[in-house]
Structure formats: structure tokens, C-alpha cells
Amino acid sequence: MNIEEIKNRLTDIFRDVLDRDSIVLSQETTAVDIEEWDSLAHISLIVAIEKEFKITFKLIEIEQLANVGDMFYLIQQKLH
Amino acid sequence: MTEKFDYPFDPNYLLRKKKSIRRKLIEKNNFLEKRIAILGGSTTAEVKDMLEIFLLNGGIKAIFYESEYNRYYEDAVFANAKLKEFAPDIIYLHTSGVNISRYPSFSESAEEVENLILVEMERFSNIWDCISAEYSCPIIQNNFELPYYRGLGSLDNYHINGRTRFISELNSRFSAQARQRQNMYINDINYLSAWFGLERWYEKIFWYSYKYAMNVEAIPFLSHGIASIMNAIFGQSKKCLVLDLDNTLWGGVIGDDGLNNIRIGKENPEAEAYCEFQQYVKNLKDRGVILAVCSKNDEKNAREGFAHPDSILCIDDFSDFCANWDPKYENIRNSAKKINIGLDSIVFVDDNPAERDAVRSQEPQVAVPELGNNVSKYINILDKSGFFEAISLSSDDLLRNDFYQNNVSRDAAKSRYENHDDFLYSLKMVAEIKQITPIYLNRATQLINKTNQFNLTGRRYAATEVDLISKSPNYIALYGRLQDKFGDNGLVSIMIAAIRGDDLHIDAWLMSCRVLGRNMEYAMFDRLVMQATEVGLKSIIGHYYKTEKNNIVSNLFRKMGFQCVVVGGLPSSCWRLDISEAYTCKNNLIEVIK
């Protein structure tokens, strides 16, 4: 799956979980940029991403994510 | 992924879309508002969010109090001004295996292990005692799921030092406590986790990362179960199951296939599945769920189906039987009227998706689960839905279907009398109206919390409150039982009135609709006046608070001879009756035993 497609599906997830249709993701986006993205929402996001892509994350992988771009590549890597 | 709140719902859809789902649900109105405190031994955020959605869907708008992380013990046991001020209607204790203080080690003796169990029970009993004393509200308490690992393999289940055995022992003692205590209800996560699958339940990343005691995907099911218990406590459980016949209660179409060819019995797998489903439905009926038939059939054919030698259900099991070619929602409306229950108390099951849709769209108050058309799944779908969740099983529950069947006999008798009073007199009614005693506490509380129509104030009480009130000299708290020549109607009416100065304020007055029009309300009121006069009270103050369903009693106080003193801006009213002068009894048709 290419990064663009992952980005689109991830954007849908963010919009659903955070309930705001105007959310736009870029590689540099972090939790600071999106008001609704708090620690509780973060759990919901991770759960929804795992279900959407049928993947599971390891603890260490989630901890090391610095921005949404890292998440794109982690998902892409898991899908291989 | 679909937006469904009845089982089988999609947990991941609900988790992902919870914010927009909540936003849409909350636009509806006529919510019952309830204050719910969640005291957690692990993270509770998702539990709360999901619970809120299920409650909203069932017509309850919850205001929440959440303890700080893992502060359930401190919040319950120590003075807590914040919780006191919150004044919870219910406290839910979200604890689980992670909150067990210590498991036995292999070196401990039987006495030491028993002691460990006692210490754990002491800790929880202390919580329950403190909550009862301080907040007088119902408690919903999780039991424990089986352990994540078994140090002794299968032996773990019965060896005195096994974790599995330790948890099973605690669970059975929790159950014993719930049986003993008036106001404590177990949320059976031991069953839930087994059903969900322990391996999935213990998706440990949720614990290590976020301190959730279980897989987040299990939480919608957990919260759905809690919401079902809360519905039962608040009297919102369903009361009546309306059933289709062809391919719902038996395989095949009776009108086409004939009695000999419908599939029910032991002859083939499908027939056996229908048999088991009928047995499940029969069990529901035996514990007090009212049954009715709603089928597109000629009545003669429909009835014939129950003449099948292997049919578990019989015609007499149904309080109403509609077999015709009219739209089903019309039949359901008629049945609701005849049985005298609200449409929101009804669950309709049908294998045909078109019929389900038609009922759903025409009568959205009726619950219509996605039964599917695979008979081997019917029981699971209905059972997991929690529609008929109960918090107790009173002797009246066991007799309920008799009450309704007796009503049918009464209606038949009625047609023989020209004058309604003559008919009532012929019933040879005998009432027992007395101060509420502990033996009636459960049934009285149950009646208070589920009666919606003949209910002047709509006020709800927990069993502990009823208990306190019935023992207080500042209250008159009456129950009424009614018998007649067709049978015992059981406990059917409650009055709670507070003495303030020379006045007696009726805080609660309610009566089961199955005895409507029998003069029982007059008999109750006569007794209230009698007791009020005995203690020298001068007047009775009545309050009518309008709810969505109690229009039937909006003029009751006028009928009883009260003067209206205040009509507020609301459609509620306040009434006064002077009893300092002679009072004439209003009931002369029911004999009230001394």
C-alpha cells in the first residue's frame, strides 16, 4: 500500500475518532497540532488503526512514534 | 459496519464512531436523567463513553462521576465531599482481577489461604457497607474474570493454592453477598470474559500501556451489560416478547406445508433447533416475560401449529394471539393495548427482514433485534441482547402470566354484567393494605421503579430508601395486595407519604395497570386517610408531576375530592384535601381485611 493511500485511510480514522471532518494530516502532524488528540483519544486512535489495517503494534513501536509520518511508515512496514 | 446498539452490534464501529454517535443520540429528548458514579480499579474512560451511548440509546441521559485512577477504595470508604455532593443514583464498581490484593503462594496452608479470602472479602464488604450507609444507592459490582495464567494447569482449578480456585471462591462469596444485600447487583464479568474469550480479553498491551484491565474491544460488551442492569434497576427492561410463527417458532410455513410438515421436534437438526428455541422462549415466560404472537397467517392455521406433538409452547402460553393479514405494527399496537403495556416494553422477533424493518420504521419504540434467519443463532441473539435483564425474581414475576390470563377470564365475565359495579362486586375482591414490612421490600421497590402509567410523581426509590422510610415515624408507607375470585393479583400498589406538621404529603402513589378500574385506588386512599386521621393530621397534600406516560392520573386528585392549590408553569399540579372533618370512604366494592 502506498503512503498516499495509508494517509487517506488514516485521515478517515482521525476524522471518525476525533469527530471533526476538517482534520487534515501531513507527515509532520503531531498531537500538538490537533486539539482533540489527547491521551484518551490516542488509545482510541491506536485501536481503530489496528482494526482498520488488521495489524498490531508493539509497545515500543507506539512509544517511538514522533509524528504522523512515522505512523505512515510503520503501518506500511507492517503491511508487508 | 452498521450503527446498531442491540446485540449483535459491532464493537469496533461503536469505539471508532463514539463521538458522532453520542452527538446524534443526545439530540433526542425525553431522557430520564441519572447520576452515575464509576469507581474504578483500572482505567474507566472507555467504559464510561460506551455506557453513556448505550444508556442514551435506551432513553437514559447519564451524568457521570469518575474516580481518579484506581481510587475506588478510597472514594468509597473515606469521607468524600465531592461524591456526596454528586449524590449518585447508582455506584458502579469497576474492579477486576488486577485489583486482587494478593494471590495465595504455594507454600501457604489452607487456613492461610482462607484467611486471605476473608481479608479480601472484608475489604470489599467495607466498600459496600460504606456506600450503603453514606449514599443509600444501588451498587453494581463486577465479579472477577478467571486468571491470565494457571501456575498449576488444570490443577489450578481445585488445588487450595491455585489462582483459579482462589478467584472462583471469591466469585461465589461475592454472589452470596449480592443475594444477602438488598441493593447490590453483580456484573458478571466472569461470564462475559469467558464468552468473549479469555485469550482476547487478556490482550495485555491494553494493561501495560493504558491500564485497561481488559481488551478495549471487550468494553462495548461490558458496558452493554452494565447498561442492561441499570435499565433493570430503573425499571426500563422489556416486559413482553412478540413472536412471529413460520420460520421463527417452527421451520416451514404452516399454511402451505401443513401441520405434519413443519419442522419442530427431534427428527432433523433444524427441527431440534426450533425445539430448543421454543424451550428458551418458554423459560422466559416462566420467569415472567409476557408472550404474544404476531403472524401473517389465517388464525386457524396459526393455532394449529401449537397442536404439533413436539411443540413446547402451547396456545395458553400467549397473552395475546394475532394471526391475520394486517400490517404487523398495527397488530403490535393492538396487543400492547390489550395487554396494557407500553410499546417501549415490547421486543419483536421475526425471521423476515422486511417485517422487522416495517415494524422498526412504523413503531421505533418497539425493540426489533437483528434476529437473522438462522434458527441456531436465535437464542444467542436474544439472550445476549439483555432486553429482559432482571435484578430479582419475585414470586409475582413467576405468576405474572397467570395474572394476565386471569384478566382474560375477567374480561369474559365482564361481558355478562350490565353495570360495571355489579361486575366488580361479583369479583369478590379482597385487599390487604398495610404498612410496608421487610418481606415486601423487594417487590415494593420493583413496583415503584417500573410503574409508569398509574404513577403520580414518577419518583423512584432504592430498596434501602424504602426500608428507611417504612421504619420511620415521619412517613406512612403502604402496600396493597388484591385478590379476587379468579386469583391473586399480588402486590399491586404503593403509597409513600411524608408527615410535615399537620400535613401529609403524598410523595409517591402508584398502582399496577393490571388492576386499573377495580377501585383499588379508592381502597388505598381510604386507608391513607384513616391512618392520617389516627395521628391527628389535618390535611393531605397531593402532587402530580407529569411524565410522558402518566396522563391517565392527571385528574386523580380532583376525582378524590382535592382542591387544586397550585398549577405551576409546568403541566404539574399541587392539591389539598381537608381531612379535619368527617371523611366518607370511597371504596365500597373491595373488602379490606383488618
XYZ file of C-alpha atoms in Angstrom:
674
model
C 0.000 0.000 0.000
C 1.440 3.387 -0.899
C 1.844 6.200 1.588
C -0.875 8.283 -0.056
C -3.456 5.538 0.423
C -2.385 4.950 4.019
C -2.649 8.681 4.603
C -6.197 8.774 3.240
C -7.383 5.894 5.362
C -5.636 7.303 8.403
C -7.305 10.665 7.815
C -10.721 8.937 7.827
C -9.855 7.287 11.125
C -8.757 10.571 12.692
C -11.929 12.277 11.491
C -14.135 9.478 12.875
C -12.405 9.095 16.220
C -11.932 12.800 16.888
C -15.291 13.703 15.302
C -14.027 16.574 13.164
C -14.266 16.396 9.391
C -11.819 19.243 8.794
C -8.818 17.321 10.065
C -6.014 17.166 7.505
C -2.944 15.039 8.181
C 0.568 15.627 6.938
C 3.802 13.812 7.691
C 4.710 16.453 10.251
C 1.390 16.430 12.172
C 1.714 15.703 15.907
C -0.749 15.634 18.801
C 0.066 19.296 19.482
C -1.498 20.293 16.148
C -4.856 18.657 16.773
C -6.739 19.906 19.799
C -8.905 16.796 20.246
C -5.898 14.437 20.176
C -5.414 13.838 23.904
C -4.123 10.739 25.644
C -7.556 9.077 25.768
C -8.205 9.787 22.103
C -4.741 8.401 21.370
C -5.803 4.977 22.673
C -8.936 5.086 20.533
C -6.841 6.013 17.503
C -4.408 3.156 18.015
C -7.258 0.654 18.447
C -9.041 1.938 15.333
C -5.826 1.851 13.256
C -5.092 -1.716 14.316
C -8.583 -2.782 13.303
C -8.614 -0.835 10.041
C -5.333 -2.275 8.771
C -5.611 -5.598 10.620
C -2.215 -5.111 12.243
C -0.964 -4.977 15.831
C 1.600 -2.643 17.300
C 4.242 -3.488 19.849
C 4.550 -1.285 22.922
C 7.945 0.029 21.879
C 6.736 0.913 18.381
C 3.973 3.139 19.672
C 6.303 4.860 22.111
C 8.798 5.697 19.384
C 6.317 7.450 17.077
C 7.299 11.118 16.791
C 4.711 12.280 14.264
C 2.049 11.050 11.868
C 4.668 10.464 9.183
C 6.325 7.846 11.417
C 2.951 6.214 11.720
C 2.513 6.075 7.920
C 5.802 4.242 7.542
C 5.216 1.937 10.494
C 1.864 0.891 9.031
C 3.395 0.416 5.592
C 6.145 -1.708 7.032
C 3.615 -3.846 8.961
C 1.569 -4.447 5.828
C 4.489 -6.039 4.000
C -20.106 -1.701 9.933
C -23.557 -0.560 10.975
C -24.959 1.698 13.607
C -26.670 -0.779 15.888
C -26.899 -0.796 19.632
C -28.732 -4.080 20.090
C -26.741 -7.273 20.110
C -25.110 -8.300 17.770
C -23.541 -4.851 17.470
C -20.109 -4.068 16.043
C -17.798 -3.108 18.930
C -15.158 -1.531 16.700
C -17.668 0.649 14.918
C -19.005 1.934 18.236
C -15.484 2.587 19.532
C -14.401 4.424 16.414
C -17.549 6.493 15.955
C -18.485 7.069 19.572
C -18.245 10.859 19.443
C -20.550 11.344 16.485
C -22.898 8.606 17.757
C -23.161 10.403 21.076
C -23.745 13.722 19.335
C -26.652 12.274 17.349
C -28.231 10.363 20.221
C -28.233 13.336 22.525
C -30.365 15.329 20.070
C -33.387 13.240 21.050
C -35.402 14.337 24.048
C -37.468 12.942 26.893
C -34.470 11.417 28.594
C -34.611 10.049 32.087
C -31.693 11.762 33.829
C -29.497 9.640 36.110
C -26.351 10.336 38.109
C -23.863 7.520 37.838
C -20.614 7.210 39.762
C -17.948 4.919 38.339
C -15.346 3.896 40.890
C -12.596 2.141 39.001
C -9.722 -0.168 39.859
C -8.334 0.352 36.353
C -8.873 2.888 33.539
C -12.564 3.621 33.050
C -12.685 6.259 30.279
C -13.857 3.918 27.524
C -16.216 2.109 29.906
C -17.894 5.414 30.636
C -18.087 6.509 26.992
C -19.647 3.242 25.865
C -22.011 3.119 28.835
C -23.163 6.630 28.022
C -24.025 5.618 24.462
C -25.964 2.502 25.453
C -27.871 4.376 28.144
C -28.711 7.237 25.769
C -29.979 4.716 23.261
C -32.223 3.288 25.976
C -33.573 6.717 26.947
C -31.348 7.442 29.944
C -29.123 10.509 29.990
C -26.319 9.907 32.452
C -24.272 12.433 34.347
C -21.023 10.807 35.403
C -18.649 10.923 38.304
C -15.394 9.041 37.747
C -12.939 8.224 40.484
C -9.312 9.049 39.914
C -7.370 6.101 38.512
C -7.546 3.108 40.898
C -9.044 5.150 43.742
C -12.232 3.066 44.038
C -11.484 2.021 47.609
C -10.570 5.465 48.917
C -13.509 7.091 47.131
C -15.983 4.671 48.642
C -14.629 4.278 52.146
C -13.356 7.686 53.199
C -15.371 10.858 53.623
C -15.846 12.178 50.120
C -17.480 15.580 49.828
C -17.331 15.559 46.036
C -19.162 12.253 45.703
C -21.590 13.232 48.438
C -22.429 16.405 46.583
C -22.745 14.467 43.340
C -25.488 12.358 45.033
C -25.235 9.265 42.830
C -28.319 7.303 41.750
C -26.047 4.322 41.212
C -22.459 3.446 42.010
C -20.660 1.079 39.654
C -17.512 -0.565 40.985
C -15.325 -1.392 38.032
C -12.866 -3.781 39.627
C -11.399 -6.986 38.215
C -8.579 -9.480 38.670
C -5.978 -6.700 38.680
C -7.481 -5.432 41.944
C -6.997 -8.610 43.931
C -4.585 -7.619 46.715
C -2.616 -10.831 46.734
C -2.966 -14.378 45.438
C -2.016 -17.303 47.668
C 1.546 -18.548 47.364
C 2.173 -22.261 47.008
C 3.617 -22.547 50.484
C 0.560 -21.249 52.338
C -1.620 -23.572 54.385
C -5.358 -23.983 53.856
C -6.011 -21.725 56.861
C -3.722 -19.044 55.500
C -5.450 -19.162 52.136
C -8.861 -18.969 53.795
C -7.603 -16.005 55.747
C -6.504 -14.331 52.548
C -10.015 -14.794 51.146
C -11.530 -13.344 54.304
C -9.269 -10.301 54.138
C -10.276 -9.682 50.532
C -13.958 -10.096 51.356
C -13.560 -7.770 54.309
C -12.091 -5.102 52.057
C -14.970 -5.287 49.590
C -17.643 -5.657 52.284
C -16.265 -2.499 53.808
C -16.741 -0.708 50.474
C -20.322 -1.947 50.125
C -21.191 -1.092 53.732
C -19.793 2.409 53.422
C -21.646 3.056 50.172
C -24.932 1.793 51.639
C -24.541 3.909 54.742
C -23.357 7.058 53.014
C -25.170 7.110 49.667
C -28.122 4.694 50.010
C -27.957 3.904 46.325
C -27.787 0.658 44.376
C -24.310 -0.805 43.793
C -23.255 -2.631 40.664
C -20.167 -4.686 41.398
C -18.014 -6.601 38.905
C -17.001 -10.060 39.980
C -13.652 -11.437 38.746
C -12.610 -12.995 35.468
C -10.572 -16.199 35.525
C -6.789 -15.657 35.750
C -4.478 -14.871 32.858
C -2.297 -17.846 33.600
C -2.584 -21.028 35.648
C 0.547 -21.896 37.554
C -0.745 -25.413 38.122
C -2.525 -26.065 34.823
C -5.840 -27.803 35.388
C -4.916 -28.490 38.996
C -5.071 -24.720 39.493
C -8.855 -25.083 39.451
C -9.075 -27.186 42.618
C -5.794 -27.029 44.473
C -6.148 -24.930 47.595
C -3.281 -22.674 46.464
C -4.448 -22.306 42.863
C -5.290 -18.883 41.458
C -8.238 -20.242 39.507
C -9.647 -21.789 42.661
C -8.984 -18.571 44.585
C -10.943 -16.486 42.086
C -13.797 -18.989 41.851
C -14.049 -18.914 45.638
C -14.146 -15.119 45.722
C -16.787 -15.084 43.000
C -19.072 -17.430 44.862
C -18.721 -15.291 48.004
C -19.460 -12.131 46.006
C -22.603 -13.855 44.744
C -23.614 -14.806 48.272
C -23.179 -11.181 49.340
C -25.300 -9.982 46.424
C -28.042 -12.412 47.449
C -27.951 -11.142 51.026
C -27.688 -7.421 50.392
C -30.788 -5.542 49.304
C -29.180 -3.256 46.850
C -26.148 -4.857 45.335
C -26.026 -6.356 41.864
C -23.226 -8.361 40.276
C -21.995 -7.520 36.806
C -20.832 -10.973 35.793
C -17.528 -10.326 34.020
C -16.587 -13.901 34.782
C -19.244 -14.987 32.285
C -18.572 -12.097 29.913
C -14.835 -12.745 29.678
C -15.374 -16.467 29.097
C -17.903 -15.722 26.385
C -15.682 -13.046 24.802
C -12.728 -15.405 25.033
C -10.161 -15.123 27.805
C -7.301 -15.065 25.319
C -8.708 -11.974 23.600
C -9.861 -10.474 26.901
C -6.279 -10.537 28.192
C -4.772 -8.537 25.352
C -2.153 -7.350 27.795
C -0.930 -4.380 25.786
C -4.026 -2.526 26.985
C -2.983 -3.089 30.554
C 0.705 -2.339 30.129
C 0.134 0.779 28.031
C -3.116 2.273 29.265
C -4.035 0.375 32.434
C -7.201 -1.043 30.948
C -7.965 -4.300 32.751
C -9.236 -5.871 29.549
C -9.049 -5.627 25.770
C -10.700 -2.369 24.740
C -12.693 -4.320 22.152
C -14.453 -6.110 25.027
C -15.545 -2.836 26.601
C -18.626 -2.225 24.424
C -19.910 -5.642 25.560
C -19.017 -4.869 29.177
C -20.824 -1.523 29.067
C -23.795 -3.029 27.260
C -24.132 -5.473 30.153
C -23.883 -2.709 32.750
C -26.494 -0.681 30.857
C -28.826 -3.697 30.893
C -28.511 -3.991 34.679
C -29.114 -0.255 35.041
C -32.190 -0.497 32.811
C -33.492 -3.238 35.097
C -32.794 -1.160 38.211
C -34.540 1.877 36.705
C -37.461 -0.252 35.545
C -36.673 0.103 31.849
C -36.310 -3.579 30.988
C -38.641 -5.013 28.384
C -41.721 -6.895 29.526
C -43.203 -8.596 26.506
C -41.872 -10.735 23.641
C -43.939 -10.681 20.442
C -43.159 -13.593 18.149
C -43.650 -14.396 14.523
C -44.512 -18.072 13.821
C -43.393 -19.503 10.448
C -39.598 -19.942 10.424
C -39.388 -18.234 13.802
C -41.027 -20.717 16.185
C -41.026 -23.644 13.743
C -39.417 -24.404 10.390
C -41.628 -24.093 7.328
C -44.916 -22.365 6.597
C -47.847 -23.929 8.405
C -50.412 -22.645 5.889
C -48.555 -24.246 2.956
C -46.758 -27.206 4.493
C -49.455 -28.342 6.917
C -49.114 -29.490 10.496
C -47.313 -32.705 9.588
C -44.591 -30.999 7.619
C -43.498 -28.105 9.791
C -40.093 -28.710 11.354
C -40.166 -28.994 15.116
C -39.060 -31.936 17.231
C -36.095 -34.297 17.080
C -36.367 -35.565 13.504
C -33.694 -33.373 11.987
C -31.159 -30.765 13.111
C -33.344 -27.837 12.119
C -36.386 -29.220 13.941
C -34.238 -29.690 17.033
C -33.000 -26.101 16.874
C -36.592 -24.804 16.747
C -37.420 -27.020 19.722
C -34.607 -25.523 21.752
C -35.652 -22.007 20.788
C -39.229 -22.739 21.900
C -37.822 -24.048 25.178
C -35.846 -20.802 25.604
C -38.989 -18.754 24.986
C -40.945 -20.947 27.402
C -38.300 -20.303 30.060
C -38.685 -16.557 29.518
C -42.422 -16.942 30.013
C -41.893 -18.987 33.169
C -39.869 -16.155 34.715
C -42.488 -13.546 33.943
C -41.935 -12.297 30.397
C -45.297 -11.890 28.647
C -45.590 -13.660 25.300
C -47.704 -12.737 22.305
C -47.999 -13.979 18.733
C -47.958 -11.715 15.693
C -48.102 -13.717 12.485
C -49.307 -13.298 8.930
C -51.480 -16.383 8.780
C -55.064 -17.496 8.922
C -55.811 -17.772 12.594
C -56.971 -21.379 12.343
C -53.707 -22.456 10.682
C -51.591 -20.473 13.101
C -53.216 -22.037 16.133
C -52.904 -25.491 14.639
C -49.103 -25.215 14.725
C -49.172 -25.500 18.511
C -51.089 -28.761 18.243
C -47.902 -30.373 16.916
C -46.943 -33.115 19.394
C -43.380 -31.775 19.658
C -44.344 -28.149 20.181
C -43.010 -26.982 23.552
C -45.126 -23.836 23.608
C -48.894 -24.089 23.726
C -51.676 -21.617 22.943
C -52.168 -20.861 26.648
C -48.612 -19.540 26.936
C -49.563 -16.443 24.953
C -51.359 -13.487 26.473
C -52.387 -12.317 23.027
C -52.606 -14.095 19.701
C -52.736 -12.071 16.464
C -52.781 -14.098 13.287
C -54.181 -12.167 10.355
C -53.003 -10.290 7.272
C -52.860 -6.783 8.718
C -49.533 -4.948 8.985
C -47.624 -6.265 11.973
C -47.092 -2.891 13.572
C -50.878 -2.479 13.781
C -51.221 -5.860 15.459
C -48.433 -4.993 17.879
C -50.160 -1.718 18.771
C -53.385 -3.635 19.453
C -51.606 -6.254 21.538
C -49.933 -3.525 23.616
C -53.337 -2.023 24.293
C -54.958 -5.351 25.151
C -52.146 -6.466 27.452
C -51.941 -2.936 28.818
C -48.218 -2.237 28.414
C -46.275 0.470 26.597
C -44.854 -0.106 23.129
C -41.410 0.583 24.583
C -41.809 -2.566 26.719
C -42.037 -4.783 23.655
C -39.445 -6.843 21.798
C -40.480 -8.171 18.394
C -38.731 -11.125 16.756
C -39.239 -12.219 13.175
C -37.007 -14.082 10.721
C -38.187 -11.856 7.867
C -36.034 -8.716 7.454
C -38.845 -6.866 5.646
C -41.219 -7.375 8.559
C -38.524 -6.281 11.014
C -37.901 -3.155 9.004
C -41.588 -2.312 8.723
C -42.077 -2.551 12.490
C -38.870 -0.635 13.171
C -39.856 2.238 10.919
C -43.504 2.434 11.987
C -43.018 1.847 15.702
C -39.479 2.890 16.643
C -40.284 2.364 20.320
C -40.510 -1.390 19.772
C -37.152 -3.168 20.070
C -36.501 -5.261 16.974
C -33.230 -7.218 17.182
C -31.483 -8.407 14.026
C -32.592 -11.980 14.532
C -31.297 -13.093 11.124
C -32.874 -16.187 9.617
C -30.638 -18.872 11.076
C -32.532 -20.576 13.873
C -29.355 -21.847 15.509
C -28.450 -18.211 16.321
C -31.832 -17.029 17.641
C -31.207 -17.897 21.279
C -27.779 -16.280 21.387
C -29.030 -13.039 19.845
C -32.000 -12.749 22.170
C -30.080 -13.846 25.247
C -27.117 -11.506 24.745
C -29.391 -8.557 23.970
C -30.153 -8.129 27.684
C -33.681 -6.944 26.881
C -35.247 -8.868 29.728
C -32.474 -8.309 32.274
C -33.800 -8.812 35.799
C -32.363 -7.763 39.132
C -34.536 -10.107 41.143
C -37.140 -12.744 40.587
C -40.166 -12.054 42.746
C -42.992 -14.506 43.264
C -45.116 -12.058 41.278
C -42.767 -12.477 38.299
C -43.380 -16.195 38.372
C -47.136 -15.649 38.459
C -47.292 -12.740 36.018
C -48.622 -14.726 33.089
C -51.355 -16.095 35.339
C -52.346 -12.525 36.161
C -52.776 -11.707 32.505
C -54.558 -14.939 31.766
C -56.873 -14.306 34.720
C -57.523 -10.900 33.186
C -58.784 -12.653 30.085
C -61.235 -14.641 32.270
C -62.270 -11.415 33.976
C -62.938 -9.778 30.632
C -65.104 -12.730 29.665
C -67.011 -12.409 32.950
C -67.358 -8.663 32.443
C -69.453 -9.095 29.333
C -72.106 -10.837 31.417
C -72.786 -7.788 33.613
C -74.565 -4.659 32.517
C -73.266 -2.438 35.251
C -69.532 -2.145 35.924
C -70.077 -2.005 39.696
C -72.108 -5.217 39.552
C -69.221 -6.800 37.757
C -66.687 -5.529 40.273
C -68.863 -6.690 43.122
C -69.128 -10.144 41.558
C -65.338 -10.409 41.583
C -65.423 -10.759 45.396
C -62.318 -8.645 45.751
C -60.317 -8.754 48.970
C -57.475 -6.325 49.619
C -54.712 -6.259 52.191
C -53.423 -2.723 52.760
C -50.741 -2.303 55.391
C -47.508 -0.596 56.315
C -44.617 -1.941 54.194
C -42.690 -4.670 56.034
C -39.260 -6.094 55.105
C -40.825 -9.100 53.390
C -42.396 -6.802 50.775
C -39.333 -4.593 50.317
C -38.099 -6.152 47.081
C -41.458 -6.352 45.387
C -42.389 -2.832 46.555
C -39.142 -1.393 45.168
C -39.567 -3.299 41.939
C -43.116 -1.948 41.525
C -42.063 1.618 42.361
C -39.310 1.554 39.789
C -41.161 0.049 36.898
C -44.641 1.534 37.143
C -45.002 4.348 34.660
C -48.692 4.899 33.939
C -50.572 4.995 37.234
C -47.777 6.889 38.964
C -48.500 10.381 40.312
C -44.973 11.612 40.914
C -42.764 9.243 38.909
C -40.366 9.308 41.823
C -38.016 6.312 42.091
C -36.666 4.813 45.288
C -33.874 2.382 46.045
C -34.665 -0.567 48.311
C -32.581 0.949 51.087
C -34.649 4.154 50.972
C -37.930 2.250 51.062
C -36.605 0.320 54.015
C -35.689 3.501 55.934
C -38.992 5.189 55.101
C -41.115 2.205 56.096
C -39.494 2.238 59.533
C -39.653 5.999 60.052
C -42.373 7.569 62.213
C -42.391 10.539 59.826
C -43.814 8.540 56.951
C -46.823 6.459 56.097
C -45.724 3.816 53.597
C -48.456 1.447 52.446
C -48.551 -1.569 50.183
C -51.730 -3.022 48.727
C -52.405 -6.596 47.654
C -55.540 -7.548 45.798
C -57.229 -10.914 45.385
C -60.390 -11.840 43.606
C -62.286 -14.964 42.714
C -60.090 -15.531 39.669
C -56.829 -15.420 41.554
C -54.279 -13.421 43.458
C -53.035 -10.249 41.760
C -50.147 -9.956 44.207
C -48.742 -6.690 45.467
C -50.172 -4.050 43.134
C -49.995 -0.644 44.772
C -47.693 1.528 46.879
C -48.248 4.832 48.651
C -45.475 6.788 50.381
C -46.466 9.913 52.268
C -44.376 12.227 54.449
C -45.706 13.873 57.597
C -44.809 17.567 57.776
C -46.521 19.466 60.563
C -50.267 18.913 60.217
C -49.962 17.931 56.588
C -49.420 14.618 54.894
C -47.564 14.920 51.569
C -48.043 12.098 49.076
C -44.515 11.612 47.716
C -45.322 8.510 45.739
C -48.529 6.847 44.694
C -48.561 4.163 42.104
C -50.508 1.123 41.045
C -50.027 -1.694 38.596
C -52.149 -1.249 35.490
C -53.378 -4.781 35.652
C -55.826 -3.730 38.395
C -56.871 -0.461 36.819
C -60.593 0.223 37.089
C -61.061 -2.054 40.074
C -61.472 0.658 42.727
C -58.172 -0.329 44.334
C -57.010 3.312 44.288
C -60.017 4.237 46.431
C -59.268 1.468 48.900
C -55.651 2.641 49.155
C -56.646 6.240 49.652
C -59.246 5.385 52.308
C -56.570 3.619 54.302
C -54.155 6.534 53.954
C -56.799 8.953 55.243
C -57.627 6.610 58.097
C -54.012 6.425 59.223
C -53.534 10.164 58.795
C -56.584 10.885 60.955
C -55.373 8.492 63.612
C -52.203 10.534 64.116
C -54.149 13.800 64.075
C -53.174 15.193 60.703
C -55.401 17.907 59.243
C -54.873 17.787 55.507
C -53.405 15.755 52.684
C -51.257 17.344 50.014
C -51.098 15.635 46.647
C -48.569 16.259 43.898
C -48.908 15.364 40.266
C -45.734 15.533 38.204
C -46.413 14.991 34.555
C -44.262 12.411 32.788
C -44.526 11.038 29.296
C -46.739 8.205 30.417
C -48.781 9.184 33.452
C -51.523 11.209 31.799
C -54.012 8.611 32.999
C -53.783 10.009 36.559
C -53.614 13.732 35.753
C -57.058 14.226 37.271
C -56.924 11.662 40.024
C -56.741 14.151 42.874
C -59.783 16.027 41.558
C -61.646 12.697 41.422
C -60.650 12.099 45.041
C -62.155 15.445 46.079
C -58.953 17.522 46.367
C -58.839 21.252 45.623
C -56.156 22.367 43.220
C -53.842 24.816 45.010
C -51.049 25.381 42.520
C -50.718 24.804 38.842
C -47.105 25.612 38.100
C -45.742 26.733 34.783
C -45.192 23.046 34.189
C -48.051 20.680 33.484
C -47.678 19.606 37.099
C -50.030 20.470 39.911
C -50.428 20.517 43.664
C -53.620 19.596 45.503
C -55.054 19.806 49.018
C -57.744 17.826 50.829
C -59.032 18.837 54.258
C -59.493 15.774 56.461
C -60.208 17.524 59.742
C -63.915 16.909 59.180
C -65.711 13.632 58.621
C -64.375 11.634 55.684
C -66.578 9.258 53.729
C -64.867 6.125 52.474
C -64.747 5.989 48.721
C -64.375 2.265 48.282
C -67.387 0.032 48.833
C -66.572 -2.762 46.417
C -63.406 -4.235 47.866
C -63.330 -5.888 51.234
C -60.239 -4.683 53.081
C -59.013 -7.190 55.627
C -58.024 -5.856 59.004
